[in-house]
Every structure is written in structure tokens, then in C-alpha cells.
Tab-separated table of C-alpha atoms in Angstrom:
chain	number	residue	atom	x	y	z
A	392	MET	CA	-18.750	-30.028	-28.902
A	393	THR	CA	-15.455	-30.344	-27.063
A	394	LYS	CA	-15.685	-32.448	-23.921
A	395	ARG	CA	-15.325	-30.401	-20.738
A	396	ILE	CA	-12.262	-31.405	-18.750
A	397	VAL	CA	-13.091	-32.212	-15.130
A	398	MET	CA	-11.068	-33.031	-12.015
A	399	LYS	CA	-11.395	-36.791	-12.630
A	400	ASP	CA	-9.658	-36.417	-16.009
A	401	VAL	CA	-6.719	-34.657	-14.332
A	402	ALA	CA	-6.502	-37.345	-11.653
A	403	ASN	CA	-6.602	-40.180	-14.213
A	404	LEU	CA	-3.852	-38.657	-16.350
A	405	ALA	CA	-1.665	-37.999	-13.296
A	406	GLY	CA	-2.313	-41.486	-11.941
A	407	VAL	CA	-3.665	-40.265	-8.601
A	408	SER	CA	-7.007	-40.186	-6.833
A	409	ALA	CA	-9.485	-37.354	-7.333
A	410	GLN	CA	-8.983	-36.427	-3.676
A	411	THR	CA	-5.230	-36.061	-4.193
A	412	ALA	CA	-5.755	-33.928	-7.307
A	413	SER	CA	-8.166	-31.766	-5.330
A	414	ARG	CA	-5.603	-31.242	-2.551
A	415	VAL	CA	-3.012	-30.103	-5.094
A	416	LEU	CA	-5.378	-27.635	-6.754
A	417	SER	CA	-6.746	-26.243	-3.506
A	418	GLY	CA	-3.343	-26.043	-1.846
A	419	LYS	CA	-4.733	-27.742	1.255
A	420	GLY	CA	-3.354	-30.892	2.794
A	421	TYR	CA	0.016	-32.573	2.339
A	422	VAL	CA	1.027	-33.814	-1.096
A	423	SER	CA	4.557	-34.853	-2.059
A	424	GLU	CA	6.420	-32.622	-4.498
A	425	GLN	CA	6.609	-35.482	-7.020
A	426	THR	CA	2.847	-35.996	-6.927
A	427	ARG	CA	2.196	-32.261	-7.047
A	428	ALA	CA	4.367	-31.983	-10.165
A	429	LYS	CA	2.469	-34.823	-11.882
A	430	VAL	CA	-0.898	-33.199	-11.169
A	431	GLN	CA	0.256	-29.785	-12.335
A	432	GLN	CA	1.651	-31.321	-15.527
A	433	ALA	CA	-1.710	-32.999	-16.148
A	434	VAL	CA	-3.527	-29.705	-15.566
A	435	SER	CA	-1.278	-27.995	-18.100
A	436	GLN	CA	-1.544	-30.805	-20.644
A	437	LEU	CA	-5.337	-30.994	-20.467
A	438	GLY	CA	-5.929	-27.259	-20.145
A	439	TYR	CA	-8.050	-27.863	-17.051
A	440	ARG	CA	-9.832	-24.864	-15.525
A	441	PRO	CA	-11.501	-25.386	-12.145
A	442	ASN	CA	-15.092	-24.318	-11.562
A	443	ILE	CA	-14.551	-21.510	-9.063
A	444	ALA	CA	-18.247	-21.003	-8.322
A	445	ALA	CA	-18.813	-24.677	-7.594
A	446	SER	CA	-15.732	-24.809	-5.395
A	447	SER	CA	-16.915	-21.812	-3.375
A	448	LEU	CA	-20.380	-23.280	-2.895
A	449	ALA	CA	-18.993	-26.658	-1.862
A	450	SER	CA	-16.533	-25.275	0.636
A	451	GLY	CA	-18.604	-22.350	1.873
A	452	LYS	CA	-15.502	-20.197	1.476
A	453	SER	CA	-14.904	-17.248	-0.811
A	454	GLN	CA	-12.351	-17.421	-3.601
A	455	LEU	CA	-12.136	-13.632	-3.662
A	456	VAL	CA	-9.371	-11.350	-2.414
A	457	GLY	CA	-10.164	-7.650	-2.123
A	458	VAL	CA	-7.584	-4.948	-2.847
A	459	LEU	CA	-8.214	-1.340	-1.869
A	460	ILE	CA	-5.882	1.083	-3.660
A	461	VAL	CA	-5.539	4.395	-1.848
A	462	GLY	CA	-4.342	7.107	-4.215
A	463	GLU	CA	-2.609	6.509	-7.531
A	464	LEU	CA	-1.265	3.109	-8.523
A	465	SER	CA	2.201	4.428	-9.343
A	466	TYR	CA	5.119	2.581	-10.958
A	467	GLY	CA	6.249	0.373	-8.094
A	468	ARG	CA	2.849	-0.267	-6.598
A	469	ALA	CA	1.523	-1.155	-10.053
A	470	LEU	CA	4.263	-3.775	-10.417
A	471	ALA	CA	3.420	-5.196	-6.996
A	472	TYR	CA	-0.308	-5.260	-7.785
A	473	ILE	CA	0.200	-7.091	-11.092
A	474	ARG	CA	2.466	-9.647	-9.449
A	475	PHE	CA	-0.059	-10.149	-6.630
A	476	GLU	CA	-2.828	-10.774	-9.175
A	477	GLN	CA	-0.650	-13.369	-10.898
A	478	LEU	CA	-0.035	-15.167	-7.607
A	479	GLN	CA	-3.745	-15.263	-6.833
A	480	SER	CA	-4.592	-16.459	-10.338
A	481	LYS	CA	-2.325	-19.460	-9.875
A	482	LYS	CA	-4.389	-20.345	-6.810
A	483	CYS	CA	-7.643	-19.882	-8.772
A	484	HIS	CA	-8.534	-16.842	-6.674
A	485	PHE	CA	-10.186	-13.738	-8.074
A	486	VAL	CA	-8.845	-10.289	-7.177
A	487	VAL	CA	-11.497	-7.583	-6.885
A	488	SER	CA	-10.155	-4.060	-6.525
A	489	ALA	CA	-11.510	-0.661	-5.591
A	490	SER	CA	-9.806	2.702	-5.319
A	491	ALA	CA	-10.267	5.937	-3.417
A	492	GLU	CA	-8.513	9.241	-2.905
A	493	PRO	CA	-6.723	9.416	0.459
A	494	THR	CA	-8.295	12.743	1.406
A	495	GLU	CA	-11.896	11.674	0.674
A	496	SER	CA	-13.177	10.019	3.857
A	497	ALA	CA	-16.592	9.128	2.454
A	498	GLU	CA	-15.045	7.662	-0.687
A	499	LEU	CA	-12.641	5.570	1.385
A	500	ARG	CA	-15.475	4.115	3.460
A	501	GLU	CA	-17.636	3.457	0.377
A	502	SER	CA	-14.793	1.597	-1.334
A	503	LEU	CA	-14.116	-0.478	1.779
A	504	ASP	CA	-17.833	-1.211	2.222
A	505	PHE	CA	-18.043	-2.386	-1.388
A	506	LEU	CA	-15.143	-4.786	-0.990
A	507	GLN	CA	-16.461	-6.144	2.286
A	508	SER	CA	-19.932	-6.618	0.764
A	509	ILE	CA	-18.540	-9.302	-1.576
A	510	HIS	CA	-17.169	-11.195	1.464
A	511	PRO	CA	-13.550	-11.660	0.368
A	512	GLN	CA	-11.453	-14.190	2.249
A	513	ALA	CA	-8.886	-11.446	2.853
A	514	LEU	CA	-8.335	-7.773	2.176
A	515	VAL	CA	-5.217	-5.894	1.060
A	516	ILE	CA	-4.842	-2.135	1.428
A	517	ILE	CA	-2.152	-0.485	-0.703
A	518	SER	CA	-1.482	3.022	0.539
A	519	GLN	CA	1.139	5.699	1.089
A	520	ASN	CA	-1.195	7.810	3.223
A	521	GLN	CA	-1.070	7.083	6.945
A	522	ALA	CA	-4.218	9.032	7.855
A	523	ALA	CA	-6.300	7.129	5.302
A	524	VAL	CA	-5.163	3.775	6.668
A	525	ASN	CA	-5.857	4.851	10.250
A	526	LEU	CA	-9.377	5.808	9.195
A	527	LEU	CA	-10.033	2.380	7.675
A	528	LEU	CA	-8.505	0.173	10.382
A	529	PRO	CA	-11.484	0.158	12.822
A	530	HIS	CA	-13.829	-0.991	10.064
A	531	LEU	CA	-11.970	-4.078	8.846
A	532	SER	CA	-13.923	-7.309	9.296
A	533	GLN	CA	-11.691	-9.958	7.701
A	534	PRO	CA	-7.992	-10.893	7.650
A	535	ALA	CA	-6.137	-7.889	6.270
A	536	VAL	CA	-2.669	-6.897	5.100
A	537	ILE	CA	-1.523	-3.284	4.814
A	538	ALA	CA	1.128	-2.502	2.206
A	539	MET	CA	2.603	0.720	3.581
A	540	ASN	CA	6.092	1.762	4.662
A	541	HIS	CA	4.999	3.006	8.068
A	542	PRO	CA	3.741	1.354	11.284
A	543	VAL	CA	-0.006	1.154	11.901
A	544	PRO	CA	-1.733	1.448	15.301
A	545	SER	CA	-3.092	-2.098	15.277
A	546	SER	CA	-1.670	-5.548	15.885
A	547	GLU	CA	-4.725	-7.188	14.332
A	548	VAL	CA	-3.616	-6.654	10.745
A	549	GLY	CA	-0.525	-7.755	8.885
A	550	ARG	CA	1.776	-5.254	7.281
A	551	VAL	CA	4.435	-5.456	4.580
A	552	GLU	CA	6.921	-2.672	3.959
A	553	LEU	CA	9.871	-1.857	1.769
A	554	GLU	CA	12.663	-0.555	4.006
A	555	GLN	CA	13.337	3.158	3.458
A	556	VAL	CA	15.643	4.702	6.075
A	557	ASP	CA	18.695	2.430	5.790
A	558	SER	CA	18.689	2.423	1.987
A	559	THR	CA	18.265	6.203	1.787
A	560	THR	CA	21.124	6.609	4.255
A	561	ALA	CA	23.304	4.217	2.229
A	562	LEU	CA	22.666	6.258	-0.922
A	563	LEU	CA	23.487	9.547	0.814
A	564	THR	CA	26.605	7.999	2.366
A	565	HIS	CA	27.723	6.962	-1.119
A	566	LEU	CA	27.350	10.549	-2.351
A	567	TYR	CA	29.203	11.820	0.709
A	568	GLU	CA	32.056	9.392	0.059
A	569	ARG	CA	32.339	10.761	-3.494
A	570	GLY	CA	33.200	14.077	-1.827
A	571	CYS	CA	29.742	15.666	-2.188
A	572	ARG	CA	28.978	18.240	0.500
A	573	ARG	CA	26.254	20.271	-1.196
A	574	ILE	CA	23.569	17.648	-1.764
A	575	ALA	CA	20.241	18.990	-3.028
A	576	HIS	CA	17.088	16.946	-2.424
A	577	LEU	CA	14.118	16.986	-4.804
A	578	SER	CA	11.227	16.182	-2.470
A	579	PRO	CA	7.522	15.824	-3.397
A	580	ASP	CA	5.535	18.251	-1.257
A	581	ILE	CA	2.723	15.761	-0.678
A	582	ASP	CA	1.297	13.790	2.239
A	583	GLU	CA	2.746	10.408	1.287
A	584	VAL	CA	4.811	8.205	3.575
A	585	ASP	CA	7.670	7.530	1.162
A	586	ALA	CA	8.218	11.208	0.347
A	587	ILE	CA	8.134	12.153	4.035
A	588	VAL	CA	10.473	9.365	5.181
A	589	ARG	CA	13.057	10.060	2.468
A	590	LYS	CA	13.017	13.793	3.228
A	591	ASN	CA	13.330	13.243	6.975
A	592	THR	CA	16.182	10.776	6.457
A	593	TYR	CA	17.942	13.336	4.253
A	594	ILE	CA	17.547	16.024	6.943
A	595	ASP	CA	18.895	13.666	9.625
A	596	PHE	CA	21.869	12.768	7.424
A	597	CYS	CA	22.690	16.418	6.830
A	598	GLN	CA	22.523	17.176	10.555
A	599	LYS	CA	24.772	14.248	11.480
A	600	ASN	CA	27.358	15.237	8.880
A	601	SER	CA	27.216	19.031	9.388
A	602	LEU	CA	25.785	19.637	5.924
A	603	ALA	CA	23.425	22.462	5.006
A	604	PRO	CA	20.111	20.961	3.786
A	605	LEU	CA	18.979	22.126	0.360
A	606	ILE	CA	15.422	20.896	-0.164
A	607	ILE	CA	13.727	21.670	-3.472
A	608	PRO	CA	9.956	21.001	-3.165
A	609	VAL	CA	8.270	19.443	-6.197
A	610	ARG	CA	4.551	19.025	-6.867
A	611	ASP	CA	4.555	15.267	-7.505
A	612	TRP	CA	6.732	12.275	-8.504
A	613	SER	CA	6.892	12.993	-12.263
A	614	ALA	CA	9.837	13.694	-14.574
A	615	LYS	CA	8.036	16.899	-15.554
A	616	ALA	CA	8.128	18.035	-11.920
A	617	GLY	CA	11.838	17.207	-11.720
A	618	PHE	CA	12.502	19.190	-14.894
A	619	ALA	CA	10.644	22.228	-13.523
A	620	ALA	CA	12.317	22.025	-10.112
A	621	ALA	CA	15.839	21.924	-11.550
A	622	HIS	CA	15.455	25.539	-12.683
A	623	ALA	CA	15.820	26.452	-8.995
A	624	LEU	CA	19.271	24.858	-8.825
A	625	ALA	CA	21.841	27.547	-9.451
A	626	LYS	CA	25.097	26.488	-11.090
A	627	GLY	CA	27.749	26.002	-8.429
A	628	ALA	CA	25.226	25.809	-5.583
A	629	PHE	CA	25.230	22.012	-5.524
A	630	ASP	CA	27.535	19.108	-6.291
A	631	ALA	CA	24.961	16.327	-5.985
A	632	ILE	CA	21.230	15.767	-6.374
A	633	PHE	CA	19.285	13.162	-4.460
A	634	ALA	CA	15.858	12.924	-6.074
A	635	ALA	CA	13.047	11.135	-4.229
A	636	ASN	CA	12.523	8.877	-7.245
A	637	ASP	CA	14.065	8.127	-10.629
A	638	TYR	CA	11.507	10.106	-12.629
A	639	LEU	CA	12.434	13.277	-10.764
A	640	ALA	CA	16.145	12.562	-11.223
A	641	LEU	CA	15.832	11.989	-14.969
A	642	GLY	CA	13.710	15.116	-15.435
A	643	ALA	CA	16.177	17.243	-13.465
A	644	ALA	CA	19.132	15.906	-15.462
A	645	GLU	CA	17.435	16.828	-18.732
A	646	CYS	CA	16.783	20.385	-17.530
A	647	LEU	CA	20.332	20.906	-16.274
A	648	GLU	CA	21.821	19.655	-19.527
A	649	ASN	CA	19.562	21.917	-21.583
A	650	ASP	CA	19.960	25.048	-19.426
A	651	GLU	CA	23.490	24.807	-18.037
A	652	ASN	CA	25.228	22.106	-20.087
A	653	LEU	CA	25.721	20.180	-16.837
A	654	LEU	CA	26.013	16.405	-17.077
A	655	PRO	CA	25.545	13.890	-14.241
A	656	GLY	CA	28.744	12.007	-13.482
A	657	ARG	CA	30.853	14.796	-14.979
A	658	ASP	CA	29.669	18.040	-13.329
A	659	TYR	CA	27.679	16.669	-10.402
A	660	ALA	CA	26.518	13.402	-8.878
A	661	LEU	CA	22.923	12.301	-9.407
A	662	ALA	CA	20.859	9.664	-7.612
A	663	GLY	CA	17.235	8.593	-7.607
A	664	PHE	CA	15.061	5.919	-6.037
A	665	ASP	CA	13.125	2.875	-7.403
A	666	ASP	CA	15.396	1.658	-10.237
A	667	LEU	CA	13.111	2.193	-13.208
A	668	GLU	CA	13.802	0.127	-16.294
A	669	ALA	CA	14.860	3.318	-18.088
A	670	SER	CA	17.355	4.277	-15.378
A	671	VAL	CA	20.064	1.876	-16.515
A	672	TYR	CA	19.871	3.358	-20.040
A	673	SER	CA	20.176	7.018	-19.037
A	674	ARG	CA	23.485	8.759	-19.745
A	675	GLY	CA	26.079	6.702	-17.855
A	676	GLY	CA	23.339	4.914	-15.927
A	677	LEU	CA	21.468	6.351	-12.952
A	678	THR	CA	22.530	5.551	-9.383
A	679	THR	CA	19.417	4.567	-7.454
A	680	VAL	CA	17.848	2.364	-4.808
A	681	ARG	CA	16.197	-0.786	-6.119
A	682	GLN	CA	12.926	-1.553	-4.378
A	683	LYS	CA	11.910	-5.201	-4.660
A	684	PHE	CA	8.270	-4.834	-5.663
A	685	PRO	CA	7.752	-8.465	-6.774
A	686	GLU	CA	8.942	-9.578	-3.334
A	687	LEU	CA	6.441	-7.162	-1.805
A	688	ALA	CA	3.629	-8.987	-3.620
A	689	THR	CA	4.931	-12.382	-2.507
A	690	ALA	CA	5.135	-11.214	1.109
A	691	ILE	CA	1.534	-9.933	0.995
A	692	ASP	CA	0.398	-13.293	-0.345
A	693	SER	CA	2.310	-15.140	2.386
A	694	GLN	CA	0.729	-12.950	5.055
A	695	ILE	CA	-2.731	-13.828	3.752
A	696	VAL	CA	-1.895	-17.545	3.788
A	697	ASP	CA	-0.627	-17.300	7.365
A	698	GLN	CA	-3.668	-15.439	8.638
A	699	LEU	CA	-6.124	-17.791	6.939
A	700	ALA	CA	-4.250	-20.675	8.584
A	701	GLY	CA	-4.838	-19.088	11.981
A	702	ARG	CA	-1.375	-17.648	12.498
A	703	PRO	CA	-1.172	-14.133	13.990
A	704	PRO	CA	-0.589	-11.096	11.753
A	705	ALA	CA	3.030	-10.035	11.394
A	706	VAL	CA	5.174	-7.209	10.043
A	707	VAL	CA	7.496	-8.084	7.167
A	708	LYS	CA	10.242	-5.685	6.088
A	709	ILE	CA	11.900	-6.174	2.703
A	710	GLU	CA	15.378	-4.731	2.308
A	711	ASN	CA	16.199	-2.463	-0.627
A	712	GLU	CA	19.432	-2.480	-2.631
A	713	LEU	CA	21.741	0.406	-3.508
A	714	ILE	CA	22.593	0.344	-7.232
A	715	VAL	CA	25.643	2.483	-8.096
A	716	ARG	CA	26.021	3.575	-11.720
A	717	GLY	CA	27.880	6.221	-13.664
A	718	SER	CA	25.740	9.211	-12.637
A	719	SER	CA	27.559	9.184	-9.291
A	720	ALA	CA	30.419	6.693	-9.674
A	721	ASN	CA	32.027	8.816	-12.386
A	722	PHE	CA	31.958	11.949	-10.210
A	723	SER	CA	34.345	12.832	-7.388
A	724	ARG	CA	35.233	15.964	-5.403
A	725	HIS	CA	38.358	14.343	-3.925
């Protein structure tokens, strides 16, 4: 039988005390970077895996982090969730998740009650529905971080958001500078913060620049919905499309090419939001807004660390980045 590797083996190989090795692995207490590197190298070399249950019993503290997912775990939020799990795994923490539909009050409470029943050290709520979050806030009983791009009526929880208004305005300004004056907006007709903020920012931009809004409602965020919605765009009625995400943009472009032989970058300007992996490989490349989902996960983790250390909850805003590609750069009305 293979000998089980224990903390003492790691300490001996690294040439440090067991207490020092423990501080490195728990992330508590000061350890020099040189010593930390030696311990981590020993952990990797020996294949050491800490006994999470024993550590929890000894410290009296949970090694669990709860994540409540409100609604679907869509593209960007899925990336953030996976990255967050990876960060917790490196700290030897377990992530326990639950999900609920935003419109089901009883389901939301049941999911929250389940997570709180396992006594996590912290709780993360990932949501695009403001009403659902407001419902849950009074019932939180541990340090919590809300991942939502909208303020919450509580200073007792942390919040992390991906900036929306400035980046949407920058994208629309880019289209305007290409000479576009008839900008259509494909907007999901759903009660989600991101869809609402992007639509409202579009309306404000049109008002400030004396443009006539042309909002095309779509049923969800999918390429299929974008394809269906593009049938409502009459040839000559628009010179640009701002879709609320890249899936909608790509679906609309496919429809317009099939039905009208219209190509983005040649016959109109096209822009989306999110910067999907596929967007760079679409015809000419899709202009979009890159949301930094891995940074969102890192910021959530940092908020948890701060709150567990006794620091007050904070609001962290992560800036997005406008990515200009051929779908708009190759088009001009000038």
C-alpha cells in the first residue's frame, strides 16, 4: 500500500517546520515568497492532498463556499463560475452550488436555506434579476457577495459588477463615428439587468444624438432569436445593428445574408456584446464589448477574503473593453 503523504512530509522536503507548511497551505499568517514557493513545490512533487474534514474539525471553520445561481448559467457567468471554482480549489475549499428560477420565490428561499444549512464560510449570489436578489437579501446570515450589474439596497453585502453603461456608449459612439444614423437594437424582452441597462443606454444615446430609436425585441439571448428577429429589419431601414450580445448579432447576420444578401462590414455595421470565442472568426470579425469574466471571479474571491478578515463589504466595478473588428471597421457612411 502506498504511504499516505502528510503535512510533515511536505515540511521535511521543503526544509521548513510543520507550522510554516500549515501557514502556507491555509493562507493564514505571514510567510516569505521564497518559503511559500518551496512549500508549494514540495506539495506538487509529493502530490500532497490536505485532509479537508480534519482541517475543518480542528479549526471549527467551514471549508465550504456556497454559490446560488439565479436563472440560467449563461456563457459569461459560466466562465466566471468555473474560474471561481478553480480559485477555491487552490485554497482547498469546496464550492457547493444551488440554483433557482428568479420568478419562483419559494424556490429561491429553499435554495438559499439549503446553502445556509451547510454553514458555508461565505455565500455568492450570481444573478441578473434585481427583484430576486432583493428578496434574498434580508435572509442572508453569513458574509455574502452579489455578482450583479446593478446596485443592491444593502451595505452589508459585497457586490461585484461588470461595467455596462460606459462600454455600451463607447460601442454606440464607434458606430456613430462610422456615419451610422439608423442603428437598430436587438434587445431581449426579459427581466434581466444586462438587457435592461443596454437597452436604456441605447435609448439615452439616441436621444442625445437626435437619432430615432429602432428597438427589435427578441425572446432571449440566443443566435436563433437573433436570426428570427432579423426578419423584421427591412432593407434600407437601418445602417447598423447593435445586438445585446454576440449570439444575437451572429444569428442576425446569418439571416440577413440568407434573405437579403447583406453582409456586415460591407452593407451595414454590426456589433455585439461579450466577445465570444467564435466572434473573432465570423466574417471579417465581429465588433463587440469584451467582458472580463475571469476578473469577475477573482474580484468575488477577493471580496470573500476581505470580509472573512473583518474588512467591510465593498463594491467593485470591472471595466469592459471595446473590441473593433471588420463588421464595423470596414463600413462607413462618410
